[in-house]
Tab-separated table of C-alpha atoms in Angstrom:
chain	number	residue	atom	x	y	z
F	21	MET	CA	30.631	-0.106	-30.178
F	22	GLY	CA	33.879	-0.485	-32.094
F	23	LEU	CA	31.974	-0.824	-35.368
F	24	LEU	CA	29.824	2.222	-34.522
F	25	PHE	CA	33.004	4.163	-33.738
F	26	ASP	CA	34.363	3.275	-37.188
F	27	LEU	CA	31.064	4.237	-38.827
F	28	ALA	CA	31.083	7.612	-37.099
F	29	ILE	CA	34.602	8.290	-38.418
F	30	TYR	CA	33.552	7.205	-41.911
F	31	PHE	CA	30.530	9.521	-41.914
F	32	VAL	CA	32.673	12.386	-40.595
F	33	MET	CA	35.168	11.909	-43.442
F	34	GLN	CA	32.399	11.801	-46.047
F	35	ALA	CA	30.643	14.839	-44.583
F	36	ASN	CA	33.905	16.788	-44.519
F	37	ARG	CA	34.365	16.086	-48.233
F	38	LEU	CA	30.883	17.433	-48.953
F	39	GLY	CA	30.736	20.403	-46.595
F	40	PRO	CA	32.467	22.336	-43.804
F	41	ALA	CA	34.052	20.459	-40.922
F	42	SER	CA	32.349	22.770	-38.422
F	43	ALA	CA	28.979	21.205	-39.299
F	44	SER	CA	30.327	17.679	-38.760
F	45	TRP	CA	31.849	18.616	-35.416
F	46	THR	CA	28.660	20.249	-34.165
F	47	VAL	CA	26.509	17.240	-35.089
F	48	LEU	CA	29.091	14.851	-33.587
F	49	ASN	CA	28.843	16.618	-30.230
F	50	LEU	CA	25.054	16.452	-30.330
F	51	GLY	CA	25.153	12.660	-30.620
F	52	LEU	CA	24.510	12.485	-26.879
F	53	LEU	CA	20.853	13.266	-27.650
F	54	VAL	CA	20.408	9.709	-28.986
F	55	PRO	CA	20.961	7.876	-25.661
F	56	ILE	CA	18.729	10.435	-23.939
F	57	PHE	CA	15.807	9.624	-26.240
F	58	VAL	CA	16.465	5.891	-26.607
F	59	SER	CA	17.080	5.159	-22.902
F	60	PRO	CA	13.355	5.249	-21.956
F	61	PHE	CA	12.829	2.258	-24.254
F	62	ILE	CA	15.549	0.101	-22.650
F	63	VAL	CA	15.608	1.301	-19.031
F	64	ASP	CA	13.122	2.792	-16.612
F	65	GLU	CA	13.549	6.427	-17.645
F	66	ALA	CA	10.723	8.828	-18.399
F	67	VAL	CA	10.271	10.936	-21.526
F	68	LEU	CA	10.238	14.574	-20.367
F	69	TRP	CA	8.279	17.483	-21.817
F	70	LEU	CA	11.586	19.220	-22.542
F	71	ASP	CA	12.690	16.464	-24.940
F	72	PRO	CA	10.599	17.595	-27.972
F	73	ILE	CA	12.050	21.097	-27.543
F	74	ILE	CA	15.583	19.668	-27.718
F	75	VAL	CA	14.666	17.724	-30.885
F	76	LEU	CA	13.223	20.893	-32.402
F	77	LEU	CA	16.443	22.777	-31.631
F	78	PHE	CA	18.443	20.009	-33.315
F	79	VAL	CA	16.314	20.225	-36.460
F	80	MET	CA	16.614	24.033	-36.428
F	81	MET	CA	20.386	23.683	-36.159
F	82	LEU	CA	20.537	21.427	-39.238
F	83	LEU	CA	18.364	23.835	-41.231
F	84	MET	CA	20.479	26.822	-40.194
F	85	PHE	CA	23.676	25.020	-41.180
F	86	ALA	CA	22.138	24.019	-44.507
F	87	ARG	CA	21.168	27.637	-45.209
F	88	GLY	CA	24.516	28.973	-44.029
F	89	MET	CA	26.472	26.510	-46.178
F	90	LYS	CA	24.303	27.327	-49.180
F	91	ASP	CA	24.879	31.071	-48.708
F	92	ALA	CA	28.624	30.479	-48.414
F	93	GLY	CA	28.634	28.225	-51.488
F	94	GLU	CA	30.321	25.418	-49.545
F	95	VAL	CA	27.996	22.626	-50.707
F	96	GLU	CA	27.032	21.998	-54.296
F	97	ARG	CA	23.298	21.918	-54.882
F	98	GLY	CA	23.303	18.262	-55.925
F	99	ASP	CA	25.340	17.243	-52.870
F	100	GLN	CA	23.270	19.017	-50.223
F	101	LYS	CA	20.901	16.109	-49.536
F	102	LEU	CA	23.816	13.673	-49.426
F	103	HIS	CA	25.615	15.963	-46.996
F	104	ILE	CA	22.583	16.060	-44.697
F	105	LEU	CA	22.417	12.241	-44.845
F	106	MET	CA	26.088	12.024	-43.839
F	107	LEU	CA	25.451	14.421	-40.938
F	108	LEU	CA	22.542	12.262	-39.788
F	109	GLY	CA	24.828	9.229	-40.101
F	110	ILE	CA	27.323	10.956	-37.779
F	111	PHE	CA	24.541	11.782	-35.336
F	112	PHE	CA	23.138	8.256	-35.071
F	113	ALA	CA	26.467	6.389	-35.205
F	114	GLN	CA	27.965	8.569	-32.474
F	115	GLY	CA	24.724	8.508	-30.498
F	116	LEU	CA	24.393	4.717	-30.557
F	117	PHE	CA	28.071	4.465	-29.616
F	118	LEU	CA	27.350	6.602	-26.536
F	119	LEU	CA	24.281	4.466	-25.829
F	120	GLY	CA	26.652	1.493	-25.546
F	121	ASN	CA	28.182	3.133	-22.472
F	122	LYS	CA	24.715	3.296	-20.920
F	123	ILE	CA	24.052	-0.369	-21.694
F	124	LYS	CA	27.443	-1.319	-20.280
F	125	PHE	CA	26.597	0.465	-17.009
F	126	ILE	CA	23.243	-1.380	-16.820
F	127	LEU	CA	24.893	-4.767	-17.351
F	128	PHE	CA	28.142	-4.375	-15.390
F	129	ASN	CA	27.769	-1.170	-13.339
F	130	GLY	CA	31.118	0.601	-12.926
F	131	THR	CA	33.339	-2.469	-13.394
F	132	ASN	CA	35.631	-3.301	-16.327
F	133	THR	CA	35.620	0.179	-17.849
F	134	ALA	CA	39.190	-0.245	-19.057
F	135	ALA	CA	38.333	-3.637	-20.550
F	136	LEU	CA	35.408	-2.140	-22.439
F	137	THR	CA	37.623	0.602	-23.885
F	138	PHE	CA	40.217	-1.964	-24.968
F	139	ILE	CA	37.565	-4.133	-26.669
F	140	VAL	CA	36.009	-1.116	-28.416
F	141	TYR	CA	39.233	0.076	-30.008
F	142	LEU	CA	40.522	-3.438	-30.727
F	143	SER	CA	37.313	-4.485	-32.495
F	144	GLY	CA	37.248	-1.198	-34.418
F	145	ALA	CA	40.845	-1.635	-35.563
F	146	THR	CA	40.214	-5.284	-36.496
F	147	ALA	CA	37.197	-4.296	-38.601
F	148	VAL	CA	39.200	-1.626	-40.442
F	149	LEU	CA	42.038	-4.066	-41.191
F	150	PHE	CA	39.524	-6.652	-42.423
F	151	VAL	CA	37.971	-4.114	-44.819
F	152	MET	CA	41.433	-3.107	-46.057
F	153	PHE	CA	42.369	-6.724	-46.792
F	154	ALA	CA	38.966	-7.575	-48.303
F	155	THR	CA	38.958	-4.578	-50.646
F	156	GLN	CA	42.704	-4.840	-51.375
F	157	GLN	CA	43.281	-1.231	-50.413
F	158	ARG	CA	46.714	0.150	-49.629
F	159	LEU	CA	47.992	-1.509	-46.445
F	160	THR	CA	51.094	0.610	-45.922
F	161	PHE	CA	50.831	3.787	-43.876
F	162	LEU	CA	52.417	7.056	-44.877
F	163	GLY	CA	54.477	9.008	-42.381
F	164	SER	CA	51.894	11.801	-42.393
F	165	GLU	CA	49.126	9.288	-41.600
F	166	LEU	CA	51.064	7.811	-38.694
F	167	LYS	CA	51.808	11.288	-37.368
F	168	ALA	CA	48.165	12.378	-37.639
F	169	GLY	CA	46.978	9.183	-35.951
F	170	ALA	CA	49.497	9.506	-33.116
F	171	ILE	CA	48.586	13.159	-32.477
F	172	THR	CA	44.888	12.290	-32.503
F	173	GLY	CA	45.390	9.446	-30.033
F	174	ILE	CA	47.513	11.565	-27.686
F	175	CYS	CA	45.024	14.457	-27.736
F	176	ASN	CA	42.102	12.098	-27.184
F	177	SER	CA	43.831	10.405	-24.248
F	178	LEU	CA	44.804	13.715	-22.661
F	179	GLY	CA	41.240	14.947	-23.051
F	180	VAL	CA	39.835	11.890	-21.262
F	181	ILE	CA	42.420	12.196	-18.451
F	182	LEU	CA	41.682	15.900	-17.950
F	183	LEU	CA	37.927	15.249	-17.996
F	184	LEU	CA	38.267	12.517	-15.358
F	185	ASN	CA	40.353	14.856	-13.177
F	186	GLY	CA	37.731	17.550	-13.686
F	187	MET	CA	35.067	15.276	-12.198
F	188	SER	CA	36.187	16.486	-8.759
F	189	LEU	CA	34.315	19.687	-9.589
F	190	PRO	CA	30.512	19.881	-9.250
F	191	SER	CA	28.648	18.336	-12.186
F	192	THR	CA	26.877	21.671	-12.736
F	193	ILE	CA	30.278	23.048	-13.737
F	194	VAL	CA	31.976	20.070	-15.400
F	195	PHE	CA	29.330	18.984	-17.911
F	196	PRO	CA	28.209	22.336	-19.357
F	197	LEU	CA	31.793	23.616	-19.409
F	198	SER	CA	33.225	20.526	-21.142
F	199	ALA	CA	30.318	20.380	-23.598
F	200	SER	CA	30.528	24.057	-24.526
F	201	ILE	CA	34.327	24.016	-24.829
F	202	ALA	CA	34.226	20.873	-27.008
F	203	LEU	CA	31.575	22.320	-29.300
F	204	LEU	CA	32.697	25.948	-29.573
F	205	GLY	CA	36.422	25.156	-29.410
F	206	GLY	CA	36.092	22.476	-32.085
F	207	VAL	CA	34.107	24.749	-34.384
F	208	PHE	CA	36.671	27.530	-33.936
F	209	LEU	CA	39.625	25.222	-34.620
F	210	THR	CA	38.063	23.600	-37.693
F	211	SER	CA	37.164	27.022	-39.076
F	212	LEU	CA	40.710	28.232	-38.444
F	213	MET	CA	42.437	25.142	-39.865
F	214	TYR	CA	40.260	24.805	-42.964
F	215	GLY	CA	39.752	28.506	-43.593
F	216	GLU	CA	35.973	28.295	-43.205
F	217	ARG	CA	33.862	31.412	-43.020
F	218	LEU	CA	31.343	31.363	-40.193
F	219	ASN	CA	28.516	33.458	-41.611
F	220	ARG	CA	25.439	34.528	-39.637
F	221	MET	CA	23.348	31.394	-40.252
F	222	LYS	CA	26.148	28.965	-39.428
F	223	THR	CA	26.957	30.919	-36.271
F	224	LEU	CA	23.288	30.794	-35.275
F	225	GLY	CA	23.342	27.048	-35.977
F	226	VAL	CA	26.270	26.599	-33.571
F	227	ILE	CA	24.486	28.673	-30.908
F	228	VAL	CA	21.255	26.669	-31.290
F	229	GLY	CA	23.259	23.425	-31.146
F	230	LEU	CA	24.936	24.627	-27.953
F	231	MET	CA	21.519	25.426	-26.469
F	232	ALA	CA	20.324	21.904	-27.289
F	233	LEU	CA	23.475	20.472	-25.712
F	234	ILE	CA	23.082	22.437	-22.474
F	235	LEU	CA	19.366	21.591	-22.241
F	236	ALA	CA	20.204	17.898	-22.759
F	237	VAL	CA	22.768	17.966	-19.945
F	238	PHE	CA	20.376	19.635	-17.490
F	239	ARG	CA	17.036	18.307	-18.766
F	240	GLU	CA	16.037	16.477	-15.592
F	241	LYS	CA	17.080	19.297	-13.291
F	242	LEU	CA	15.328	21.931	-15.403
F	243	VAL	CA	12.107	19.905	-15.521
F	244	SER	CA	12.145	19.453	-11.740
F	245	ILE	CA	12.711	23.197	-11.260
F	246	PHE	CA	9.815	24.179	-13.531
F	247	THR	CA	7.586	21.493	-12.023
F	248	GLY	CA	8.260	22.803	-8.524
F	249	ILE	CA	7.370	26.398	-9.450
């Protein structure tokens, strides 16, 4: 999981060099679709009729982003395929990372959650240091890098703490609210920080991605509702 975490960061950095950060953030949030579709192959979970619709929405989102970025001139024609590959790399690396949490629950239930988190980040950091030594890259850290890393860590930790405290609310409120805030808030912030222009197609892509996210969160409940009608 630590290596997958590093890969996800790498793909995000590459995708951000090739296109808008809003696209990377949207795809990163949709990584939770991977454990949903892979889980039936490793645990006793059924594939639901709603699942192909969610996949279709994900594909539509990618196409809308591709069209929106092309209209805005944010991706060079020769880099568009590479950018899509980097976005898919984000999707699968983040998704398989989330799948690790599912596997951990199957093997150890709710125990040793803190230990798992420690191992994930320690192994990820060890892998990065190994690559830096092996490739003889710069090993010293600039003040701006340390500051950015510290702010990222603090924000990430606060987010996890607030989410855990929010679990006292009903799941019908917590999950859609946290998912929509993460997706829409992240897109808004990246657009604001990097001066991106959210044209019609990119905005539609975000909306379709949000629909896929909400359907993924409530897929079982929605299927049971429609089945009971």
